[in-house]
Coordinates of C-alpha atoms in Angstrom, one line a residue:
Chain A
M1 CA -10.3 8.9 9.7
N2 CA -10.6 12.6 10.6
E3 CA -9.0 14.1 7.5
Q4 CA -11.1 16.1 5.1
P5 CA -12.5 13.8 2.4
L6 CA -11.2 15.8 -0.5
V7 CA -8.8 18.7 -0.9
V8 CA -7.9 19.8 -4.4
S9 CA -5.2 22.4 -4.6
G10 CA -4.1 24.2 -7.7
V11 CA -4.6 21.3 -10.1
S12 CA -3.8 21.9 -13.8
K13 CA -3.8 19.4 -16.6
Y14 CA -2.7 19.6 -20.2
F15 CA -3.2 17.2 -23.1
G16 CA -1.2 16.7 -26.3
G17 CA 1.8 18.8 -27.1
G18 CA 5.3 17.8 -27.3
F19 CA 7.3 16.4 -30.2
S20 CA 5.5 14.3 -32.8
A21 CA 7.7 12.6 -35.4
R22 CA 4.7 11.9 -37.5
R23 CA 4.1 15.6 -38.1
L24 CA 7.5 15.8 -39.8
L25 CA 6.3 13.4 -42.5
P26 CA 5.9 15.4 -45.8
W27 CA 2.1 14.7 -46.0
K28 CA 1.5 15.5 -42.3
G29 CA 3.9 18.3 -41.4
R30 CA 2.9 21.9 -41.3
D31 CA 5.4 24.7 -41.4
G32 CA 8.1 22.0 -40.9
A33 CA 7.3 21.9 -37.2
G34 CA 7.3 18.6 -35.3
R35 CA 5.9 20.2 -32.1
R36 CA 2.2 20.3 -31.1
E37 CA 0.8 22.9 -28.8
P38 CA -0.6 21.4 -25.6
V39 CA -4.2 22.1 -24.7
Q40 CA -4.9 23.1 -21.1
V41 CA -7.9 21.3 -19.9
L42 CA -7.8 22.2 -16.2
R43 CA -6.5 25.5 -14.9
D44 CA -5.4 25.9 -11.3
V45 CA -8.5 24.1 -9.9
S46 CA -8.9 24.3 -6.1
F47 CA -11.8 23.3 -3.8
D48 CA -12.4 21.1 -0.8
V49 CA -15.3 18.8 0.0
R50 CA -16.5 18.3 3.6
R51 CA -17.5 15.1 5.2
R52 CA -21.0 13.8 4.2
E53 CA -21.4 16.6 1.7
I54 CA -22.7 16.3 -1.9
Y55 CA -20.5 18.6 -3.8
G56 CA -21.6 19.4 -7.4
V57 CA -19.3 20.4 -10.2
I58 CA -21.3 21.9 -13.0
G59 CA -20.1 22.6 -16.5
A60 CA -20.8 22.0 -20.2
N61 CA -19.4 19.0 -22.1
G62 CA -15.7 19.5 -22.4
S63 CA -15.4 22.0 -19.5
G64 CA -13.0 19.6 -17.7
K65 CA -15.4 17.8 -15.3
S66 CA -14.5 14.3 -16.5
T67 CA -10.8 15.1 -16.5
L68 CA -11.1 16.3 -12.9
I69 CA -13.0 13.1 -11.9
R70 CA -10.3 11.0 -13.6
I71 CA -7.6 12.7 -11.6
L72 CA -9.6 12.1 -8.4
S73 CA -10.1 8.5 -9.4
T74 CA -6.3 8.0 -9.8
L75 CA -6.7 7.4 -13.6
L76 CA -4.9 10.6 -14.6
L77 CA -1.9 12.4 -13.2
P78 CA -2.2 16.1 -12.7
D79 CA 0.5 18.2 -14.3
A80 CA 0.5 20.6 -11.4
G81 CA -1.2 20.8 -8.0
Q82 CA -2.2 18.2 -5.5
V83 CA -5.3 16.2 -4.6
R84 CA -5.6 14.7 -1.1
A85 CA -8.4 12.2 -0.2
F86 CA -8.7 11.7 3.5
G87 CA -5.1 13.0 3.8
L88 CA -3.8 10.6 1.2
D89 CA -2.1 11.9 -1.9
V90 CA -4.0 10.5 -5.0
V91 CA -0.7 10.2 -6.9
Q92 CA 1.7 8.9 -4.2
D93 CA -0.8 6.8 -2.2
A94 CA -3.0 5.8 -5.2
G95 CA -3.4 2.2 -3.9
A96 CA -4.7 3.3 -0.5
V97 CA -7.0 6.0 -2.1
R98 CA -8.5 3.4 -4.5
A99 CA -9.7 1.4 -1.5
L100 CA -11.7 4.4 -0.3
I101 CA -13.3 5.6 -3.5
N102 CA -15.5 4.4 -6.3
R103 CA -17.0 6.0 -9.4
V104 CA -20.0 6.0 -11.6
S105 CA -19.5 7.4 -15.1
A106 CA -22.0 8.5 -17.7
D107 CA -21.0 5.4 -19.7
P108 CA -21.9 2.3 -17.6
S109 CA -18.8 0.3 -18.8
F110 CA -19.4 -3.4 -18.2
F111 CA -18.4 -6.7 -19.7
R112 CA -21.3 -6.7 -22.1
N113 CA -21.7 -10.4 -22.6
M114 CA -21.4 -11.3 -18.9
S115 CA -24.5 -11.1 -16.8
A116 CA -25.0 -8.2 -14.5
L117 CA -24.5 -10.5 -11.5
E118 CA -21.2 -11.8 -12.9
N119 CA -20.0 -8.2 -13.4
L120 CA -21.0 -7.2 -9.9
L121 CA -19.3 -10.3 -8.5
F122 CA -16.1 -9.4 -10.3
F123 CA -16.1 -5.7 -9.4
G124 CA -17.0 -6.5 -5.8
R125 CA -14.3 -9.1 -5.5
V126 CA -11.6 -6.7 -6.7
Y127 CA -12.5 -4.4 -3.9
G128 CA -11.9 -7.3 -1.4
L129 CA -15.6 -8.4 -0.9
S130 CA -16.4 -12.1 -0.8
P131 CA -19.0 -13.5 -3.2
G132 CA -21.1 -14.2 -0.1
D133 CA -21.0 -10.6 1.0
I134 CA -21.9 -9.4 -2.5
R135 CA -24.8 -11.8 -2.9
R136 CA -26.1 -10.7 0.6
K137 CA -25.9 -7.0 -0.1
L138 CA -27.1 -6.9 -3.7
P139 CA -30.8 -7.6 -3.4
D140 CA -31.3 -4.6 -1.1
I141 CA -29.2 -2.2 -3.2
L142 CA -30.9 -3.3 -6.4
A143 CA -34.4 -3.0 -4.8
R144 CA -33.6 0.5 -3.7
L145 CA -32.7 1.3 -7.2
G146 CA -35.9 -0.2 -8.5
F147 CA -34.1 -3.0 -10.3
E148 CA -35.5 -6.6 -10.2
F149 CA -32.9 -8.9 -8.8
E150 CA -33.8 -11.7 -11.3
K151 CA -32.9 -9.4 -14.2
A152 CA -29.3 -9.3 -12.8
R153 CA -28.8 -12.8 -14.2
E154 CA -29.2 -11.5 -17.8
P155 CA -26.3 -10.4 -19.9
M156 CA -25.6 -6.7 -19.7
S157 CA -26.2 -6.3 -23.4
H158 CA -29.8 -7.4 -22.9
L159 CA -30.5 -4.6 -20.4
S160 CA -31.7 -1.1 -21.3
R161 CA -29.5 1.9 -20.9
G162 CA -31.3 2.9 -17.7
Q163 CA -31.0 -0.6 -16.2
Q164 CA -27.3 -0.7 -17.1
Q165 CA -26.8 2.6 -15.3
K166 CA -28.6 1.3 -12.3
I167 CA -26.2 -1.6 -12.2
A168 CA -23.3 0.8 -12.5
V169 CA -24.6 2.7 -9.5
A170 CA -25.1 -0.6 -7.6
R171 CA -21.5 -1.6 -8.5
S172 CA -20.1 1.5 -6.9
F173 CA -22.2 1.6 -3.8
L174 CA -21.7 -2.2 -3.3
T175 CA -18.1 -1.5 -2.3
A176 CA -19.1 0.9 0.4
P177 CA -16.8 3.8 -0.7
V178 CA -16.4 6.7 1.7
L179 CA -15.8 9.0 -1.2
M180 CA -18.1 8.5 -4.2
L181 CA -17.3 10.2 -7.6
L182 CA -20.4 10.5 -9.7
D183 CA -19.6 11.6 -13.2
E184 CA -22.9 12.5 -14.9
P185 CA -24.6 9.4 -13.4
T186 CA -28.0 10.3 -14.9
T187 CA -27.0 11.4 -18.4
G188 CA -29.2 9.7 -21.0
L189 CA -31.6 8.1 -18.5
D190 CA -35.4 8.2 -18.8
P191 CA -37.1 10.4 -16.2
R192 CA -38.1 7.5 -14.0
S193 CA -34.6 5.9 -14.0
K194 CA -33.2 9.4 -13.3
R195 CA -35.5 9.8 -10.3
D196 CA -34.6 6.3 -9.0
V197 CA -30.9 7.0 -9.2
Q198 CA -31.3 10.5 -7.6
A199 CA -33.4 9.1 -4.8
F200 CA -30.8 6.4 -4.1
I201 CA -28.0 8.9 -4.0
R202 CA -29.9 11.1 -1.6
R203 CA -30.7 8.1 0.6
V204 CA -27.1 6.9 0.7
Q205 CA -25.9 10.4 1.7
L206 CA -28.5 10.6 4.5
E207 CA -28.0 7.1 5.9
H208 CA -24.3 6.4 5.4
D209 CA -21.0 8.0 6.1
A210 CA -20.4 8.8 2.4
T211 CA -19.1 12.0 0.8
I212 CA -20.1 12.5 -2.8
V213 CA -18.7 14.6 -5.7
L214 CA -21.2 14.9 -8.5
T215 CA -20.5 16.3 -11.9
T216 CA -23.5 17.2 -14.1
H217 CA -24.7 19.6 -16.6
D218 CA -28.2 19.2 -15.3
M219 CA -28.9 22.3 -13.2
A220 CA -32.1 20.9 -11.7
E221 CA -30.3 17.8 -10.6
A222 CA -27.4 19.8 -9.1
E223 CA -29.7 22.0 -7.2
E224 CA -31.8 19.2 -5.8
L225 CA -28.9 17.0 -4.7
C226 CA -25.9 19.2 -3.9
D227 CA -25.0 21.0 -0.7
R228 CA -22.5 23.1 -2.5
I229 CA -21.9 23.7 -6.2
A230 CA -18.9 24.8 -8.2
F231 CA -19.2 26.1 -11.8
I232 CA -16.4 25.0 -14.1
A233 CA -15.9 26.7 -17.4
G234 CA -12.8 26.5 -19.7
G235 CA -11.1 24.2 -17.1
R236 CA -11.4 26.8 -14.3
I237 CA -13.7 27.0 -11.3
V238 CA -15.4 30.3 -11.8
A239 CA -17.8 30.3 -8.8
E240 CA -18.5 28.1 -5.8
G241 CA -21.1 28.1 -3.0
T242 CA -24.4 26.7 -1.8
P243 CA -27.2 27.0 -4.4
L244 CA -28.8 29.8 -2.3
A245 CA -25.5 31.7 -2.0
L246 CA -24.9 31.4 -5.8
R247 CA -28.3 32.8 -6.4
Q248 CA -27.8 35.6 -4.0
R249 CA -24.5 36.5 -5.8
V250 CA -26.4 37.3 -8.9
A251 CA -29.7 38.5 -7.4
D252 CA -28.9 42.2 -7.6
G253 CA -32.0 43.1 -5.6
R254 CA -34.3 40.5 -7.3
P255 CA -36.0 37.8 -5.2
V256 CA -33.7 34.7 -5.2
E257 CA -36.7 32.4 -5.7
G258 CA -37.2 33.8 -9.2
I259 CA -33.7 33.0 -10.3
D260 CA -33.0 29.6 -11.7
M261 CA -29.6 28.0 -11.7
E262 CA -29.3 28.2 -15.5
D263 CA -29.4 32.0 -15.1
V264 CA -26.9 31.9 -12.3
F265 CA -24.5 29.8 -14.5
M266 CA -24.9 32.3 -17.4
E267 CA -24.3 35.3 -15.2
L268 CA -21.3 33.9 -13.4
T269 CA -19.6 32.3 -16.4
G270 CA -20.7 34.8 -19.1
R271 CA -22.3 32.1 -21.2
S272 CA -25.0 29.4 -21.2
I273 CA -24.1 25.8 -20.4
Q274 CA -24.9 24.9 -24.1
E275 CA -22.6 27.6 -25.4
D276 CA -19.7 26.5 -23.3
E277 CA -18.8 23.6 -25.4
V278 CA -15.2 22.6 -26.2
P279 CA -14.3 21.4 -29.7
A280 CA -14.5 17.6 -30.1
E281 CA -10.8 17.1 -30.9
V282 CA -9.9 18.6 -27.5
M283 CA -12.5 16.5 -25.7
A284 CA -11.1 13.4 -27.5
S285 CA -7.8 14.0 -25.9
G286 CA -9.2 14.6 -22.5
Chain B
M1 CA -21.2 2.0 4.6
A2 CA -17.8 0.8 6.0
S3 CA -15.6 3.1 7.9
T4 CA -12.5 4.3 6.2
G5 CA -9.0 2.8 6.4
Q6 CA -10.1 -0.8 5.7
R7 CA -9.1 -3.1 2.8
I8 CA -5.8 -1.4 2.0
A9 CA -3.1 -4.0 2.7
L10 CA -3.4 -7.1 0.6
P11 CA -0.7 -9.6 1.5
G12 CA -0.6 -13.4 1.0
R13 CA -4.0 -15.1 0.9
A14 CA -5.8 -11.8 0.1
A15 CA -3.6 -11.3 -3.0
V16 CA -4.3 -14.9 -4.2
W17 CA -8.0 -14.2 -3.6
L18 CA -7.9 -11.0 -5.6
G19 CA -5.9 -12.5 -8.4
W20 CA -8.4 -15.4 -8.6
A21 CA -11.2 -12.8 -9.3
F22 CA -9.5 -12.2 -12.7
V23 CA -9.3 -16.0 -13.4
E24 CA -13.1 -16.3 -12.6
R25 CA -13.9 -13.2 -14.8
Q26 CA -11.9 -14.5 -17.7
T27 CA -13.6 -17.9 -17.3
N28 CA -17.0 -16.2 -17.5
L29 CA -15.9 -14.3 -20.6
W30 CA -14.5 -17.6 -22.1
K31 CA -17.9 -19.2 -21.5
R32 CA -19.8 -16.3 -23.1
Y33 CA -17.5 -16.2 -26.1
W34 CA -17.6 -20.0 -26.5
A35 CA -18.1 -19.8 -30.3
W36 CA -14.8 -18.0 -30.6
E37 CA -13.2 -20.6 -28.4
L38 CA -14.6 -23.3 -30.8
V39 CA -13.1 -21.4 -33.7
W40 CA -9.6 -21.3 -32.1
L41 CA -9.9 -25.0 -31.2
V42 CA -10.8 -26.0 -34.8
Y43 CA -8.1 -23.7 -36.1
G44 CA -5.6 -25.3 -33.7
V45 CA -6.6 -28.8 -34.7
V46 CA -6.5 -28.0 -38.4
N47 CA -3.1 -26.2 -38.1
T48 CA -1.7 -29.2 -36.2
L49 CA -2.9 -31.7 -38.7
A50 CA -1.9 -29.6 -41.8
I51 CA 1.7 -29.0 -40.5
T52 CA 2.2 -32.6 -39.3
F53 CA 1.0 -34.0 -42.6
I54 CA 4.0 -32.3 -44.2
A55 CA 6.1 -35.0 -42.5
K56 CA 4.1 -37.7 -44.3
Q57 CA 4.5 -35.9 -47.6
V58 CA 8.3 -35.7 -47.0
D59 CA 8.3 -39.5 -46.4
Q60 CA 6.2 -40.2 -49.5
A61 CA 8.4 -38.1 -51.6
G62 CA 11.4 -40.0 -50.3
L63 CA 12.9 -36.9 -48.8
A64 CA 13.2 -38.2 -45.2
G65 CA 16.7 -39.6 -45.8
G66 CA 17.9 -41.7 -43.0
Q67 CA 15.5 -40.0 -40.5
S68 CA 12.6 -42.0 -39.2
V69 CA 9.4 -40.4 -40.4
S70 CA 7.8 -41.1 -37.1
S71 CA 10.3 -38.8 -35.3
L72 CA 9.7 -36.1 -37.9
V73 CA 5.9 -36.4 -37.4
L74 CA 6.5 -36.2 -33.6
F75 CA 8.9 -33.2 -34.1
L76 CA 6.2 -31.3 -36.0
L77 CA 3.3 -32.4 -33.9
L78 CA 5.1 -31.2 -30.7
G79 CA 6.0 -28.0 -32.4
T80 CA 2.4 -27.2 -33.3
L81 CA 1.1 -28.2 -29.9
V82 CA 3.7 -26.3 -28.0
W83 CA 3.1 -23.3 -30.2
A84 CA -0.7 -23.6 -29.6
Y85 CA 0.0 -23.6 -25.9
L86 CA 2.5 -20.7 -25.9
S87 CA 0.4 -18.5 -28.3
A88 CA -2.6 -19.1 -26.1
V89 CA -0.7 -18.0 -23.0
L90 CA 0.8 -15.0 -24.8
D91 CA -2.6 -14.0 -26.2
D92 CA -4.4 -14.1 -22.9
V93 CA -1.7 -12.2 -21.0
S94 CA -0.8 -9.7 -23.6
L95 CA -4.4 -8.8 -24.2
V96 CA -4.8 -7.8 -20.6
V97 CA -5.4 -4.1 -21.6
T98 CA -7.0 -4.9 -25.0
W99 CA -9.8 -6.9 -23.4
E100 CA -10.6 -4.0 -21.1
R101 CA -10.6 -1.5 -24.0
W102 CA -12.8 -3.7 -26.1
E103 CA -15.3 -4.1 -23.3
G104 CA -15.0 -0.5 -22.1
T105 CA -14.1 -1.4 -18.6
I106 CA -10.5 -0.3 -18.5
E107 CA -11.0 2.6 -16.1
H108 CA -13.1 0.7 -13.7
T109 CA -10.7 -2.3 -13.6
L110 CA -7.6 -0.1 -13.3
M111 CA -9.0 2.0 -10.5
A112 CA -9.8 -1.0 -8.4
P113 CA -7.6 -1.4 -5.3
V114 CA -5.7 -4.4 -6.8
P115 CA -1.9 -4.2 -7.0
R116 CA -1.0 -4.4 -10.7
W117 CA 1.2 -7.5 -10.1
V118 CA -1.8 -9.3 -8.6
H119 CA -3.9 -8.3 -11.6
L120 CA -1.3 -9.5 -14.1
M121 CA -0.6 -12.7 -12.3
G122 CA -4.3 -13.5 -12.2
M123 CA -4.4 -13.0 -16.0
A124 CA -1.3 -15.2 -16.3
V125 CA -2.8 -18.0 -14.2
F126 CA -5.9 -17.9 -16.4
G127 CA -3.8 -17.9 -19.5
V128 CA -1.9 -21.0 -18.4
L129 CA -5.1 -22.9 -17.4
H130 CA -6.9 -21.9 -20.6
A131 CA -3.9 -22.9 -22.7
V132 CA -3.5 -26.3 -21.0
V133 CA -7.2 -27.1 -21.7
R134 CA -7.1 -26.0 -25.3
T135 CA -3.8 -27.7 -26.1
L136 CA -4.9 -31.0 -24.5
L137 CA -8.0 -30.9 -26.6
I138 CA -6.0 -30.3 -29.7
F139 CA -3.6 -33.1 -28.8
A140 CA -6.5 -35.5 -28.1
I141 CA -8.2 -34.8 -31.4
A142 CA -5.0 -34.8 -33.5
L143 CA -3.2 -37.8 -32.1
P144 CA -5.4 -40.5 -33.7
F145 CA -4.4 -39.1 -37.1
F146 CA -0.8 -40.2 -36.7
S147 CA 1.2 -43.2 -35.6
V148 CA 3.8 -41.9 -33.2
E149 CA 5.9 -43.6 -30.7
L150 CA 5.4 -42.2 -27.2
G151 CA 6.7 -45.1 -25.1
Q152 CA 10.0 -43.4 -24.4
A153 CA 8.4 -40.0 -23.4
N154 CA 9.3 -38.6 -20.0
W155 CA 6.0 -36.9 -19.2
L156 CA 7.2 -35.6 -15.8
A157 CA 10.1 -33.8 -17.4
A158 CA 7.8 -32.4 -20.1
A159 CA 5.4 -31.1 -17.5
L160 CA 8.3 -29.5 -15.6
V161 CA 9.5 -27.8 -18.8
I162 CA 6.0 -26.4 -19.4
A163 CA 5.6 -25.3 -15.8
V164 CA 8.9 -23.5 -15.6
G165 CA 8.7 -22.2 -19.2
S166 CA 5.2 -20.8 -18.6
V167 CA 6.5 -18.3 -16.1
S168 CA 8.9 -16.9 -18.7
V169 CA 6.2 -16.8 -21.3
A170 CA 3.8 -15.0 -18.9
G171 CA 6.6 -12.5 -18.4
L172 CA 6.9 -12.0 -22.2
G173 CA 3.1 -11.7 -22.4
I174 CA 3.2 -8.9 -19.7
L175 CA 5.8 -7.1 -21.7
A176 CA 3.8 -7.5 -24.9
G177 CA 0.7 -6.2 -23.0
V178 CA 2.5 -2.9 -22.5
L179 CA 2.2 -2.1 -26.2
P180 CA -1.7 -1.8 -26.2
L181 CA -1.3 0.2 -23.0
I182 CA 0.9 2.9 -24.6
Y183 CA -0.4 2.6 -28.2
P184 CA -4.2 2.3 -27.9
E185 CA -4.7 2.2 -31.6
R186 CA -1.9 0.0 -32.8
G187 CA -0.5 -1.7 -29.7
T188 CA -2.5 -4.9 -30.2
Q189 CA -1.2 -5.3 -33.7
M190 CA 2.3 -4.7 -32.5
S191 CA 2.0 -7.4 -29.8
F192 CA 0.8 -9.9 -32.5
M193 CA 3.8 -9.0 -34.6
L194 CA 6.0 -9.7 -31.6
Q195 CA 4.4 -13.1 -31.3
A196 CA 5.0 -13.8 -35.0
L197 CA 8.7 -13.0 -34.5
I198 CA 8.9 -15.5 -31.6
L199 CA 7.3 -18.1 -33.9
L200 CA 9.9 -17.4 -36.5
V201 CA 13.0 -17.6 -34.3
S202 CA 12.2 -20.2 -31.7
G203 CA 12.4 -23.4 -33.8
V204 CA 8.7 -24.3 -33.7
Y205 CA 8.6 -26.2 -37.0
Y206 CA 12.3 -26.6 -37.7
S207 CA 15.6 -26.6 -35.8
V208 CA 17.0 -23.2 -35.1
D209 CA 20.1 -24.4 -36.8
V210 CA 18.5 -23.8 -40.2
L211 CA 18.1 -20.1 -39.5
P212 CA 20.5 -17.5 -40.9
A213 CA 23.2 -16.7 -38.3
W214 CA 21.8 -13.2 -37.6
L215 CA 18.3 -14.6 -36.9
R216 CA 19.7 -17.3 -34.7
I217 CA 20.8 -14.6 -32.2
F218 CA 17.1 -13.9 -31.5
S219 CA 16.5 -17.6 -30.9
V220 CA 19.0 -17.5 -28.1
V221 CA 16.9 -14.8 -26.3
S222 CA 13.5 -16.4 -26.9
P223 CA 12.3 -18.6 -24.0
A224 CA 10.2 -20.5 -26.5
T225 CA 13.4 -22.0 -28.0
Y226 CA 14.3 -23.6 -24.6
I227 CA 10.7 -24.8 -24.0
L228 CA 10.6 -26.5 -27.4
N229 CA 14.1 -28.0 -26.9
G230 CA 13.1 -29.3 -23.5
I231 CA 9.7 -30.7 -24.6
R232 CA 11.3 -32.4 -27.6
G233 CA 14.1 -33.7 -25.4
A234 CA 11.6 -35.1 -22.9
I235 CA 9.1 -36.7 -25.3
I236 CA 11.2 -37.7 -28.4
D237 CA 14.4 -38.6 -26.6
G238 CA 13.0 -39.5 -23.2
K239 CA 15.3 -37.1 -21.3
G240 CA 14.7 -36.7 -17.6
P241 CA 14.8 -33.5 -15.5
A242 CA 18.5 -34.0 -14.8
D243 CA 19.3 -34.2 -18.5
L244 CA 17.2 -31.1 -19.1
A245 CA 18.8 -29.1 -16.2
G246 CA 20.4 -26.6 -18.6
N247 CA 17.1 -25.9 -20.3
L248 CA 15.2 -25.7 -17.0
L249 CA 17.8 -23.4 -15.5
T250 CA 17.8 -21.1 -18.5
L251 CA 14.0 -21.0 -18.4
A252 CA 14.0 -20.3 -14.7
L253 CA 16.4 -17.4 -15.3
F254 CA 14.2 -16.0 -18.0
G255 CA 11.2 -16.2 -15.7
A256 CA 13.1 -14.5 -12.9
V257 CA 14.0 -11.6 -15.2
L258 CA 10.9 -11.4 -17.4
V259 CA 8.2 -11.5 -14.8
P260 CA 9.4 -8.8 -12.4
G261 CA 10.9 -6.9 -15.4
G262 CA 7.6 -7.1 -17.2
I263 CA 5.6 -5.9 -14.2
A264 CA 8.0 -3.0 -13.7
V265 CA 7.8 -2.0 -17.3
F266 CA 4.0 -2.3 -17.2
G267 CA 4.0 -0.1 -14.1
M268 CA 6.1 2.6 -15.9
A269 CA 3.8 2.3 -19.0
E270 CA 0.7 2.7 -16.8
R271 CA 2.1 5.8 -15.2
W272 CA 2.9 7.2 -18.7
A273 CA -0.6 6.3 -19.8
K274 CA -2.0 8.2 -16.8
K275 CA 0.1 11.2 -17.6
T276 CA -1.0 11.3 -21.2
G277 CA -4.6 10.2 -20.7
Q278 CA -4.4 6.9 -22.6
L279 CA -6.4 4.9 -20.1
K280 CA -9.7 5.5 -21.8
R281 CA -11.9 3.0 -23.4
Q282 CA -11.8 2.3 -27.1
G283 CA -13.9 0.3 -29.5

């Protein structure tokens, strides 16, 4: 496949809005209006990702990162714009796109009472892998993540948060996706687990034909892993470039080595990553 | 890593293989939640006994009239067993989305490259197998409590009714499964209410003739009515497949409409859920 792994063009997404009969109830309605105003979560987002690139999307909680990843994952439909993965439209050709992608989210999301192995067998099989293939590939993937294979026989609920996240990473890479969507994959991990996961991601990018989109609010992680970075704030991409190019943009005569990515984010977005939070009710809808 | 462009088309055997992954997964969950399975088994047995004992009470009170108490016992016994079976299938299929929300896996399961019809059929196959096992266990435990005449039963015809009827019930389950998809907070409750309505109108514990005329209309459009009629005809009256052709044909028609219709409606609901952002985990 020669097409570009990912081309995002003018994507916008709204949540909420429209008519709500419940708001007409006497104890709910305000100003007698049944309509709610929609909240725009993504605003005309455009970027493209090159083959074998790790492309970082950095923004605060509620900035639209996860909404963007859900659209790329075929789990949300954009209200405007288009996303093409390897030339396939993620809305029109969703089935074919799904066979090419996989995703790691901040929440590991497993069947808690099934063992890690049973979970991996299921999620591998729904990607068309045979149980034999899965059992053959798993020991190596788990070893690279610093996860003892024997522990995979234990129920997920017995594993620590870091161990669960390693299984989530293993689940995604097991299916050999050519486009990997990593949505805050190291959030909440202890430093060692974080290092294991980051090292695994780097190794996969070096050794295999995989393109990775990584969302994070961890500047150091983005800088260490990403070839290019986009800053997202208020649902809009406000800056994009290599870590060095972004630094140079704000250097203003200063040596770039002395500028950390947090400062770059603040200068380019006008606020710190902690300040750029969106109210919880908006996040809940997106 | 594999090169691109593989694993996209999934015809024939591949579809069966993918669908079977859901049967295996549900079996694993069933094993892990064995205590709940035990609860439902005990509940099913107790429900069967409690309702069937009503026939004995009717006999003791001299209310059976000319009707043989044995056939009343069998009528109620079959009603409870068939309902245990149908409700198990409906539960398993209609909870297709609810399970994923409970476990938090909905996004990962729905973004897998499995055609939705294969996913739903896998859940339906598990539902039928699960319901068969549970109902046979209830039957085996409850049967010694009663003296019923089964010599006339046509088991082949009964199996045929269950096999054909299960398709239509799976279709109903898929339709009921749409509710949790589009109403994440109350959809599961709504699908249980739908199940209760089917229980009321399908003649599970009584003939639909006793229903008020306006309720009887619903019994005509419930596949459960024809399954119960067919099973009772086969086991109480010893009717064969030819005698039950009307029931079987009606059930086949229900299946032919409800399964593709259910899958189509599920697909539309999934699209709507993707539009509005309802495919997130809950609970």
